[in-house]
């Protein structure tokens, strides 16, 4: 049983076959145009460009923002490697920042301090990339003014957060530009794909140009820049449109799972859900799974993650992971922080130890909207069995 398997069925099949029969079996076409329009509308921005992956989206956005050698891009250390790799592709240097232990999102006080020190040192910062960790939006109310004061553009890595809200606005609508992912494990999938969304027509046009081999608008093939083959195929865009039409249904299912996990772990000492702080302190029954009300954050509940304090709980997150693995149920540790990755061991990083603690103490649980009742009952039964043995 997988953590977040693709949730596809008859509707996706219908959309795909229709696109295939239309004859548009190409990296461009009407399904791509419609998918871009529909995602932009859902996110609440004016422009979008569909691409072959979330990683490609990040790469293009950085290029469009002018990132390159001699410049710095600030990245949370707690993220999937694609965020940092996209920076390296441009020749810029990623500098890592630790996270808020409650949410796993970038620590804004550290970010502000780092931006100040980089300015004093005369370093050019091409962008800051906040990541909406496991679906929950970063603290944009604090991040955006800090970056605006430092005159640094924000590229939001919203790969995991389509459908989430923050202060009533959709994930993907924050910063100068945002990257979405439609990878197979994401909330909606095109099997592989991504999108850039923004109100900035120029940034999207530049990204579209670079994603299409930087071809000049003349009849023959004319190139003044190095481009990329990063467009999303028309067939996969059709799959994405079917998925997008089901997004609310899929969000509801993930939220329901999150609430069940919250109930299960509410009475377990030393366990909390990442990003969902307990209202009444550790061990109390009140766990807040906030739908978005003014002033709060509405997570798409992409992946539900528990954080286990081994002293209080008397067991480690990894032990529960092993118990579930023995029953063929997939779990994952929280992302291994970038500053602990061999490829980034020499990189600069501003650290408090929070990301490393989440890596040590976190466990991501099966959260996919495709998991049926029998499967979820088995997951919950297996967890209860584990807890009963402690
Ligand atoms: C935070 C984050 N950024 C970027 C990516 C890259 O997206 P993709 O796999 O579509 O390239 C992912 C997921 O895979 C991700 O989780």
CSV table of C-alpha atoms and ligand atoms in Angstrom, one decimal:
chain,number,residue,atom,x,y,z
A,1,UNK,CA,0.0,0.0,0.0
A,2,UNK,CA,1.6,3.2,-1.2
A,3,UNK,CA,1.8,6.6,0.6
A,4,UNK,CA,0.1,8.6,-2.1
A,5,UNK,CA,-0.7,6.6,-5.2
A,6,UNK,CA,-2.3,8.2,-8.3
A,7,UNK,CA,-6.1,8.6,-8.0
A,8,UNK,CA,-7.2,8.0,-11.6
A,9,UNK,CA,-10.2,6.2,-13.1
A,10,UNK,CA,-12.9,6.4,-15.8
A,11,UNK,CA,-13.0,10.1,-16.2
A,12,UNK,CA,-9.2,10.3,-16.8
A,13,UNK,CA,-9.6,7.5,-19.4
A,14,UNK,CA,-12.3,9.4,-21.2
A,15,UNK,CA,-10.4,12.7,-21.3
A,16,UNK,CA,-7.2,10.9,-22.5
A,17,UNK,CA,-8.9,8.9,-25.2
A,18,UNK,CA,-10.7,12.0,-26.4
A,19,UNK,CA,-7.4,13.9,-26.7
A,20,UNK,CA,-5.8,11.0,-28.5
A,21,UNK,CA,-8.6,10.8,-31.0
A,22,UNK,CA,-8.5,14.5,-31.6
A,23,UNK,CA,-5.1,13.9,-33.3
A,24,UNK,CA,-3.3,16.4,-31.1
A,25,UNK,CA,-0.5,14.0,-30.0
A,26,UNK,CA,2.1,16.8,-29.5
A,27,UNK,CA,3.7,18.8,-26.8
A,28,UNK,CA,1.3,21.7,-27.6
A,29,UNK,CA,-2.4,21.7,-28.4
A,30,UNK,CA,-5.9,22.7,-27.1
A,31,UNK,CA,-5.7,20.6,-24.0
A,32,UNK,CA,-2.5,22.3,-22.9
A,33,UNK,CA,-4.1,25.8,-23.5
A,34,UNK,CA,-7.3,24.8,-21.6
A,35,UNK,CA,-5.3,23.2,-18.7
A,36,UNK,CA,-3.2,26.3,-18.3
A,37,UNK,CA,-6.4,28.5,-18.3
A,38,UNK,CA,-8.1,26.2,-15.8
A,39,UNK,CA,-5.2,26.0,-13.4
A,40,UNK,CA,-4.6,29.7,-13.5
A,41,UNK,CA,-8.3,30.3,-12.7
A,42,UNK,CA,-8.2,27.8,-9.8
A,43,UNK,CA,-5.1,29.4,-8.3
A,44,UNK,CA,-6.4,32.9,-9.0
A,45,UNK,CA,-3.6,34.3,-11.2
A,46,UNK,CA,-3.6,35.7,-14.7
A,47,UNK,CA,-1.1,33.5,-16.5
A,48,UNK,CA,0.3,29.9,-16.6
A,49,UNK,CA,2.6,27.8,-18.6
A,50,UNK,CA,2.4,24.0,-18.5
A,51,UNK,CA,5.7,22.1,-18.4
A,52,UNK,CA,7.1,18.6,-18.2
A,53,UNK,CA,7.8,18.6,-14.4
A,54,UNK,CA,7.8,20.7,-11.3
A,55,UNK,CA,11.6,20.7,-11.5
A,56,UNK,CA,11.5,22.1,-15.0
A,57,UNK,CA,9.1,24.8,-13.7
A,58,UNK,CA,11.5,25.8,-10.9
A,59,UNK,CA,14.4,25.9,-13.3
A,60,UNK,CA,12.6,28.0,-15.9
A,61,UNK,CA,11.3,30.4,-13.2
A,62,UNK,CA,14.8,30.9,-11.9
A,63,UNK,CA,16.2,31.6,-15.4
A,64,UNK,CA,13.3,34.0,-16.0
A,65,UNK,CA,14.2,35.8,-12.8
A,66,UNK,CA,17.8,36.1,-14.0
A,67,UNK,CA,19.5,33.6,-11.6
A,68,UNK,CA,22.9,32.7,-12.7
A,69,UNK,CA,26.6,32.3,-11.7
A,70,UNK,CA,27.8,34.7,-9.0
A,71,UNK,CA,24.3,34.9,-7.5
A,72,UNK,CA,22.7,33.3,-4.4
A,73,UNK,CA,19.3,31.7,-4.2
A,74,UNK,CA,17.9,31.1,-0.7
A,75,UNK,CA,16.3,27.7,-0.2
A,76,UNK,CA,14.8,25.9,2.8
A,77,UNK,CA,17.0,23.0,3.9
A,78,UNK,CA,13.9,21.0,4.5
A,79,UNK,CA,12.7,20.2,1.0
A,80,UNK,CA,12.8,17.7,-1.8
A,81,UNK,CA,16.1,17.9,-3.7
A,82,UNK,CA,14.5,19.3,-6.8
A,83,UNK,CA,14.2,22.8,-5.2
A,84,UNK,CA,18.0,23.0,-4.7
A,85,UNK,CA,18.9,21.2,-7.9
A,86,UNK,CA,17.0,23.8,-10.0
A,87,UNK,CA,19.3,26.5,-8.4
A,88,UNK,CA,22.4,24.5,-9.3
A,89,UNK,CA,21.2,24.1,-12.9
A,90,UNK,CA,21.4,27.9,-13.3
A,91,UNK,CA,24.9,28.2,-11.9
A,92,UNK,CA,23.7,30.1,-8.9
A,93,UNK,CA,24.6,29.0,-5.3
A,94,UNK,CA,21.9,27.6,-3.0
A,95,UNK,CA,22.1,28.9,0.5
A,96,UNK,CA,20.0,26.8,3.0
A,97,UNK,CA,17.8,28.0,5.8
A,98,UNK,CA,16.4,26.0,8.7
A,99,UNK,CA,12.7,25.5,9.3
A,100,UNK,CA,10.0,26.4,11.9
A,101,UNK,CA,9.7,23.2,14.0
A,102,UNK,CA,5.9,23.5,14.2
A,103,UNK,CA,5.3,23.5,10.4
A,104,UNK,CA,8.5,22.5,8.7
A,105,UNK,CA,8.3,25.7,6.6
A,106,UNK,CA,11.1,28.1,6.3
A,107,UNK,CA,12.1,29.9,9.5
A,108,UNK,CA,11.3,33.6,8.6
A,109,UNK,CA,13.5,35.1,11.4
A,110,UNK,CA,16.5,33.2,10.1
A,111,UNK,CA,15.6,34.2,6.5
A,112,UNK,CA,15.4,37.9,7.4
A,113,UNK,CA,18.8,37.7,9.2
A,114,UNK,CA,20.4,35.9,6.3
A,115,UNK,CA,19.1,38.4,3.7
A,116,UNK,CA,20.5,41.2,5.8
A,117,UNK,CA,23.9,39.6,6.0
A,118,UNK,CA,24.0,38.8,2.3
A,119,UNK,CA,23.2,42.4,1.5
A,120,UNK,CA,26.0,43.7,3.9
A,121,UNK,CA,28.4,41.2,2.2
A,122,UNK,CA,27.4,42.6,-1.2
A,123,UNK,CA,26.0,39.3,-2.5
A,124,UNK,CA,23.4,39.4,-5.2
A,125,UNK,CA,20.3,37.3,-4.3
A,126,UNK,CA,18.4,36.2,-7.3
A,127,UNK,CA,15.4,34.7,-5.4
A,128,UNK,CA,14.1,33.2,-2.3
A,129,UNK,CA,12.2,29.9,-2.7
A,130,UNK,CA,9.8,29.2,0.1
A,131,UNK,CA,8.4,25.6,0.0
A,132,UNK,CA,4.9,24.8,1.0
A,133,UNK,CA,5.9,21.8,3.1
A,134,UNK,CA,3.8,18.7,2.6
A,135,UNK,CA,1.0,20.9,1.2
A,136,UNK,CA,0.8,23.6,4.0
A,137,UNK,CA,1.5,27.1,2.8
A,138,UNK,CA,4.6,28.8,4.1
A,139,UNK,CA,4.2,32.0,6.2
A,140,UNK,CA,3.8,34.4,3.2
A,141,UNK,CA,2.4,37.2,5.4
A,142,UNK,CA,5.9,37.4,7.0
A,143,UNK,CA,8.0,36.1,4.1
A,144,UNK,CA,6.7,38.6,1.4
A,145,UNK,CA,7.5,41.8,3.4
A,146,UNK,CA,10.9,40.5,4.4
A,147,UNK,CA,11.8,39.7,0.8
A,148,UNK,CA,10.2,43.0,-0.5
A,149,UNK,CA,12.3,45.0,1.9
A,150,UNK,CA,15.5,43.2,0.6
A,151,UNK,CA,14.3,43.7,-3.0
A,152,UNK,CA,14.5,39.9,-3.6
A,153,UNK,CA,11.8,38.2,-5.7
A,154,UNK,CA,9.9,35.2,-4.2
A,155,UNK,CA,9.5,32.0,-6.3
A,156,UNK,CA,7.1,29.9,-4.4
A,157,UNK,CA,7.7,26.1,-4.6
A,158,UNK,CA,4.0,25.1,-4.5
A,159,UNK,CA,4.8,21.6,-5.9
A,160,UNK,CA,2.9,20.0,-3.1
A,161,UNK,CA,0.3,22.6,-2.2
A,162,UNK,CA,-2.3,22.9,-5.1
A,163,UNK,CA,-5.7,23.4,-3.4
A,164,UNK,CA,-4.3,24.7,-0.1
A,165,UNK,CA,-5.2,28.2,1.1
A,166,UNK,CA,-3.5,30.8,3.2
A,167,UNK,CA,-5.5,33.8,4.5
A,168,UNK,CA,-8.2,33.0,1.9
A,169,UNK,CA,-5.9,32.9,-1.1
A,170,UNK,CA,-4.9,29.8,-3.1
A,171,UNK,CA,-1.5,28.2,-2.9
A,172,UNK,CA,0.4,29.2,-6.0
A,173,UNK,CA,-0.8,32.8,-5.9
A,174,UNK,CA,2.0,34.0,-3.6
A,175,UNK,CA,5.3,35.7,-4.7
A,176,UNK,CA,6.3,36.8,-8.2
A,177,UNK,CA,5.8,33.3,-9.6
A,178,UNK,CA,5.0,29.8,-8.3
A,179,UNK,CA,5.9,26.3,-9.4
A,180,UNK,CA,3.4,23.4,-9.3
A,181,UNK,CA,4.1,19.7,-9.7
A,182,UNK,CA,1.8,17.0,-11.2
A,183,UNK,CA,4.1,14.2,-10.5
A,184,UNK,CA,2.5,10.7,-9.9
A,185,UNK,CA,2.4,11.2,-6.1
A,186,UNK,CA,1.0,14.7,-6.0
A,187,UNK,CA,-2.6,15.8,-5.2
A,188,UNK,CA,-3.4,15.8,-8.9
A,189,UNK,CA,-1.2,14.1,-11.4
A,190,UNK,CA,-0.5,14.1,-15.2
A,191,UNK,CA,1.9,11.2,-14.4
A,192,UNK,CA,4.7,13.7,-14.8
A,193,UNK,CA,4.2,17.4,-15.3
A,194,UNK,CA,4.3,20.8,-13.8
A,195,UNK,CA,3.2,24.4,-14.2
A,196,UNK,CA,4.3,27.9,-13.6
A,197,UNK,CA,1.6,30.4,-12.5
A,198,UNK,CA,2.0,34.1,-12.1
A,199,UNK,CA,0.3,37.5,-12.6
A,200,UNK,CA,3.5,38.6,-14.3
A,201,UNK,CA,2.9,38.1,-18.1
A,202,UNK,CA,6.5,38.8,-18.9
A,203,UNK,CA,7.9,36.1,-16.6
A,204,UNK,CA,5.5,33.5,-18.0
A,205,UNK,CA,6.2,34.5,-21.6
A,206,UNK,CA,10.0,34.2,-21.0
A,207,UNK,CA,9.5,30.8,-19.3
A,208,UNK,CA,7.3,29.6,-22.2
A,209,UNK,CA,10.0,30.8,-24.7
A,210,UNK,CA,12.8,29.0,-22.8
A,211,UNK,CA,10.6,25.8,-22.4
A,212,UNK,CA,10.1,25.7,-26.2
A,213,UNK,CA,13.8,25.5,-27.3
A,214,UNK,CA,14.0,29.3,-27.2
A,215,UNK,CA,12.7,29.4,-30.8
A,216,UNK,CA,12.4,32.7,-32.4
A,217,UNK,CA,9.0,33.6,-34.1
A,218,UNK,CA,10.2,33.1,-37.6
A,219,UNK,CA,9.3,30.3,-40.1
A,220,UNK,CA,12.7,28.6,-39.9
A,221,UNK,CA,14.5,27.5,-36.7
A,222,UNK,CA,16.2,30.5,-35.3
A,223,UNK,CA,17.8,30.6,-31.9
A,224,UNK,CA,19.5,33.4,-29.9
A,225,UNK,CA,19.4,31.7,-26.5
A,226,UNK,CA,19.9,28.2,-25.2
A,227,UNK,CA,16.4,26.8,-24.6
A,228,UNK,CA,14.9,23.6,-23.2
A,229,UNK,CA,12.4,21.0,-24.3
A,230,UNK,CA,10.2,21.4,-21.2
A,231,UNK,CA,6.6,21.6,-22.5
A,232,UNK,CA,3.8,19.3,-21.3
A,233,UNK,CA,2.3,17.0,-23.9
A,234,UNK,CA,-1.3,17.6,-25.0
A,235,UNK,CA,-2.3,14.1,-23.9
A,236,UNK,CA,-1.0,14.6,-20.4
A,237,UNK,CA,-2.7,18.0,-20.2
A,238,UNK,CA,-6.0,16.2,-20.9
A,239,UNK,CA,-5.2,13.8,-18.0
A,240,UNK,CA,-4.5,16.9,-15.8
A,241,UNK,CA,-7.9,18.5,-16.8
A,242,UNK,CA,-9.8,15.4,-15.7
A,243,UNK,CA,-7.8,15.4,-12.4
A,244,UNK,CA,-8.4,19.1,-11.8
A,245,UNK,CA,-12.1,18.7,-12.2
A,246,UNK,CA,-12.0,16.2,-9.3
A,247,UNK,CA,-9.6,18.3,-7.1
A,248,UNK,CA,-12.2,19.2,-4.5
A,249,UNK,CA,-13.3,15.6,-4.1
A,250,UNK,CA,-9.7,14.6,-3.7
A,251,UNK,CA,-9.0,17.3,-1.1
A,252,UNK,CA,-12.0,16.2,0.9
A,253,UNK,CA,-10.8,12.7,1.0
A,254,UNK,CA,-7.3,13.7,2.1
A,255,UNK,CA,-8.7,16.0,4.8
A,256,UNK,CA,-10.9,13.2,6.1
A,257,UNK,CA,-7.8,10.9,6.4
A,258,UNK,CA,-5.9,13.7,8.2
A,259,UNK,CA,-8.8,14.1,10.7
A,260,UNK,CA,-8.8,10.4,11.4
A,261,UNK,CA,-5.1,10.4,12.0
A,262,UNK,CA,-5.5,13.5,14.2
A,263,UNK,CA,-8.2,11.7,16.3
A,264,UNK,CA,-6.1,8.5,16.5
A,265,UNK,CA,-3.0,10.3,17.7
A,266,UNK,CA,-4.7,12.9,19.9
A,267,UNK,CA,-4.5,10.7,22.9
A,268,UNK,CA,-1.0,9.4,22.3
A,269,UNK,CA,1.6,11.1,24.4
A,270,UNK,CA,4.5,12.7,22.6
A,271,UNK,CA,3.0,12.6,19.1
A,272,UNK,CA,1.9,15.6,17.1
A,273,UNK,CA,0.8,16.2,13.5
A,274,UNK,CA,3.2,18.4,11.6
A,275,UNK,CA,1.6,21.7,10.9
A,276,UNK,CA,-1.4,21.1,13.0
A,277,UNK,CA,-0.6,22.4,16.5
A,278,UNK,CA,-2.5,21.0,19.4
A,279,UNK,CA,-4.7,23.6,20.9
A,280,UNK,CA,-4.3,22.5,24.5
A,281,UNK,CA,-0.7,21.5,24.7
A,282,UNK,CA,1.0,18.2,24.3
A,283,UNK,CA,-1.1,15.1,25.1
A,284,UNK,CA,-4.4,17.0,25.0
A,285,UNK,CA,-7.2,15.8,22.8
A,286,UNK,CA,-7.8,19.0,20.9
A,287,UNK,CA,-6.0,18.9,17.5
A,288,UNK,CA,-6.8,21.7,15.2
A,289,UNK,CA,-7.4,20.7,11.6
A,290,UNK,CA,-8.3,24.1,10.4
A,291,UNK,CA,-10.3,24.6,7.3
A,292,UNK,CA,-9.3,28.0,6.0
A,293,UNK,CA,-11.0,30.7,8.0
A,294,UNK,CA,-9.8,34.3,8.0
A,295,UNK,CA,-6.4,34.3,9.5
A,296,UNK,CA,-5.7,30.6,9.2
A,297,UNK,CA,-4.2,28.1,6.9
A,298,UNK,CA,-6.1,25.5,5.0
A,299,UNK,CA,-3.8,22.7,4.1
A,300,UNK,CA,-4.6,20.4,1.2
A,301,UNK,CA,-3.5,17.6,3.6
A,302,UNK,CA,-1.2,16.2,0.8
A,303,UNK,CA,0.9,14.1,3.2
A,304,UNK,CA,0.0,13.6,6.9
A,305,UNK,CA,3.1,13.5,9.0
A,306,UNK,CA,3.5,12.7,12.6
A,307,UNK,CA,6.4,13.9,14.8
A,308,UNK,CA,7.2,11.6,17.7
A,309,UNK,CA,9.2,12.7,20.7
A,310,UNK,CA,10.8,9.4,21.7
A,311,UNK,CA,11.2,10.4,25.3
A,312,UNK,CA,7.6,11.2,25.8
A,313,UNK,CA,6.2,8.5,23.6
A,314,UNK,CA,8.5,5.7,24.6
A,315,UNK,CA,9.0,4.7,20.9
A,316,UNK,CA,10.5,6.1,17.8
A,317,UNK,CA,8.8,7.2,14.5
A,318,UNK,CA,11.1,4.7,12.7
A,319,UNK,CA,9.7,1.8,14.8
A,320,UNK,CA,6.2,2.5,13.6
A,321,UNK,CA,7.5,2.8,10.1
A,322,UNK,CA,9.1,-0.7,10.4
A,323,UNK,CA,5.9,-2.1,11.9
A,324,UNK,CA,3.9,-0.8,9.0
A,325,UNK,CA,6.5,-1.9,6.4
A,326,UNK,CA,6.1,-5.5,7.8
A,327,UNK,CA,2.5,-5.3,6.7
A,328,UNK,CA,3.4,-3.9,3.3
A,329,UNK,CA,2.3,-0.4,4.2
A,330,UNK,CA,4.6,2.4,2.9
A,331,UNK,CA,5.7,5.3,5.1
A,332,UNK,CA,8.6,7.7,4.7
A,333,UNK,CA,10.8,9.8,6.9
A,334,UNK,CA,10.4,13.5,6.5
A,335,UNK,CA,12.8,14.9,3.8
A,336,UNK,CA,16.4,14.5,4.7
A,337,UNK,CA,17.6,18.2,4.9
A,338,UNK,CA,19.7,19.5,2.1
A,339,UNK,CA,22.6,20.5,4.3
A,340,UNK,CA,22.9,16.8,5.3
A,341,UNK,CA,23.0,15.6,1.7
A,342,UNK,CA,26.4,14.6,0.4
A,343,UNK,CA,26.0,16.8,-2.7
A,344,UNK,CA,25.3,19.9,-0.6
A,345,UNK,CA,27.6,19.2,2.4
A,346,UNK,CA,29.9,22.1,1.4
A,347,UNK,CA,27.0,24.6,0.9
A,348,UNK,CA,26.3,27.5,3.2
A,349,UNK,CA,23.5,26.9,5.6
A,350,UNK,CA,21.9,28.8,8.5
A,351,UNK,CA,20.8,26.2,11.0
A,352,UNK,CA,18.9,25.7,14.3
A,353,UNK,CA,18.7,21.9,14.2
A,354,UNK,CA,14.9,22.0,13.6
A,355,UNK,CA,15.0,20.3,10.2
A,356,UNK,CA,17.3,17.6,11.4
A,357,UNK,CA,15.0,16.9,14.4
A,358,UNK,CA,12.0,16.6,12.0
A,359,UNK,CA,14.0,14.2,9.9
A,360,UNK,CA,14.9,12.2,13.0
A,361,UNK,CA,11.4,12.3,14.6
A,362,UNK,CA,9.0,12.6,11.7
A,363,UNK,CA,7.1,9.9,9.8
A,364,UNK,CA,4.8,10.4,6.8
A,365,UNK,CA,1.8,8.2,6.7
A,366,UNK,CA,-0.4,6.9,3.9
A,367,UNK,CA,-2.4,9.9,2.8
A,368,UNK,CA,-3.6,9.3,-0.8
A,369,UNK,CA,-7.1,10.0,-1.9
A,370,UNK,CA,-7.1,6.7,-3.8
A,371,UNK,CA,-6.8,4.7,-0.7
A,372,UNK,CA,-10.2,2.9,-0.2
A,373,UNK,CA,-12.0,2.0,3.0
A,374,UNK,CA,-10.5,-1.5,3.3
A,375,UNK,CA,-7.0,-0.1,2.8
A,376,UNK,CA,-7.4,2.7,5.3
A,377,UNK,CA,-9.0,0.4,7.9
A,378,UNK,CA,-5.9,-1.8,7.5
A,379,UNK,CA,-3.6,1.1,8.1
A,380,UNK,CA,-5.4,2.3,11.2
A,381,UNK,CA,-5.7,-1.3,12.5
A,382,UNK,CA,-2.0,-1.8,12.1
A,383,UNK,CA,-1.1,1.5,13.8
A,384,UNK,CA,-3.5,0.7,16.7
A,385,UNK,CA,-1.9,-2.7,17.0
A,386,UNK,CA,1.6,-1.1,17.2
A,387,UNK,CA,0.3,1.4,19.9
A,388,UNK,CA,-1.3,-1.3,21.9
A,389,UNK,CA,2.1,-3.1,22.1
A,390,UNK,CA,3.9,-0.1,23.6
B,1,LIG,C1,8.9,20.5,-2.8
B,1,LIG,C2,9.0,19.9,-4.2
B,1,LIG,N1,9.6,20.7,-5.1
B,1,LIG,C3,9.8,20.2,-6.4
B,1,LIG,C4,9.3,19.0,-6.7
B,1,LIG,C5,9.6,18.5,-8.1
B,1,LIG,O1,8.5,18.2,-8.9
B,1,LIG,P1,8.6,17.2,-10.1
B,1,LIG,O2,8.7,15.8,-9.5
B,1,LIG,O3,7.3,17.3,-10.8
B,1,LIG,O4,9.8,17.5,-10.9
B,1,LIG,C6,8.7,18.2,-5.8
B,1,LIG,C7,8.1,16.8,-6.1
B,1,LIG,O5,8.5,16.0,-6.7
B,1,LIG,C8,8.5,18.7,-4.5
B,1,LIG,O6,7.9,17.9,-3.5
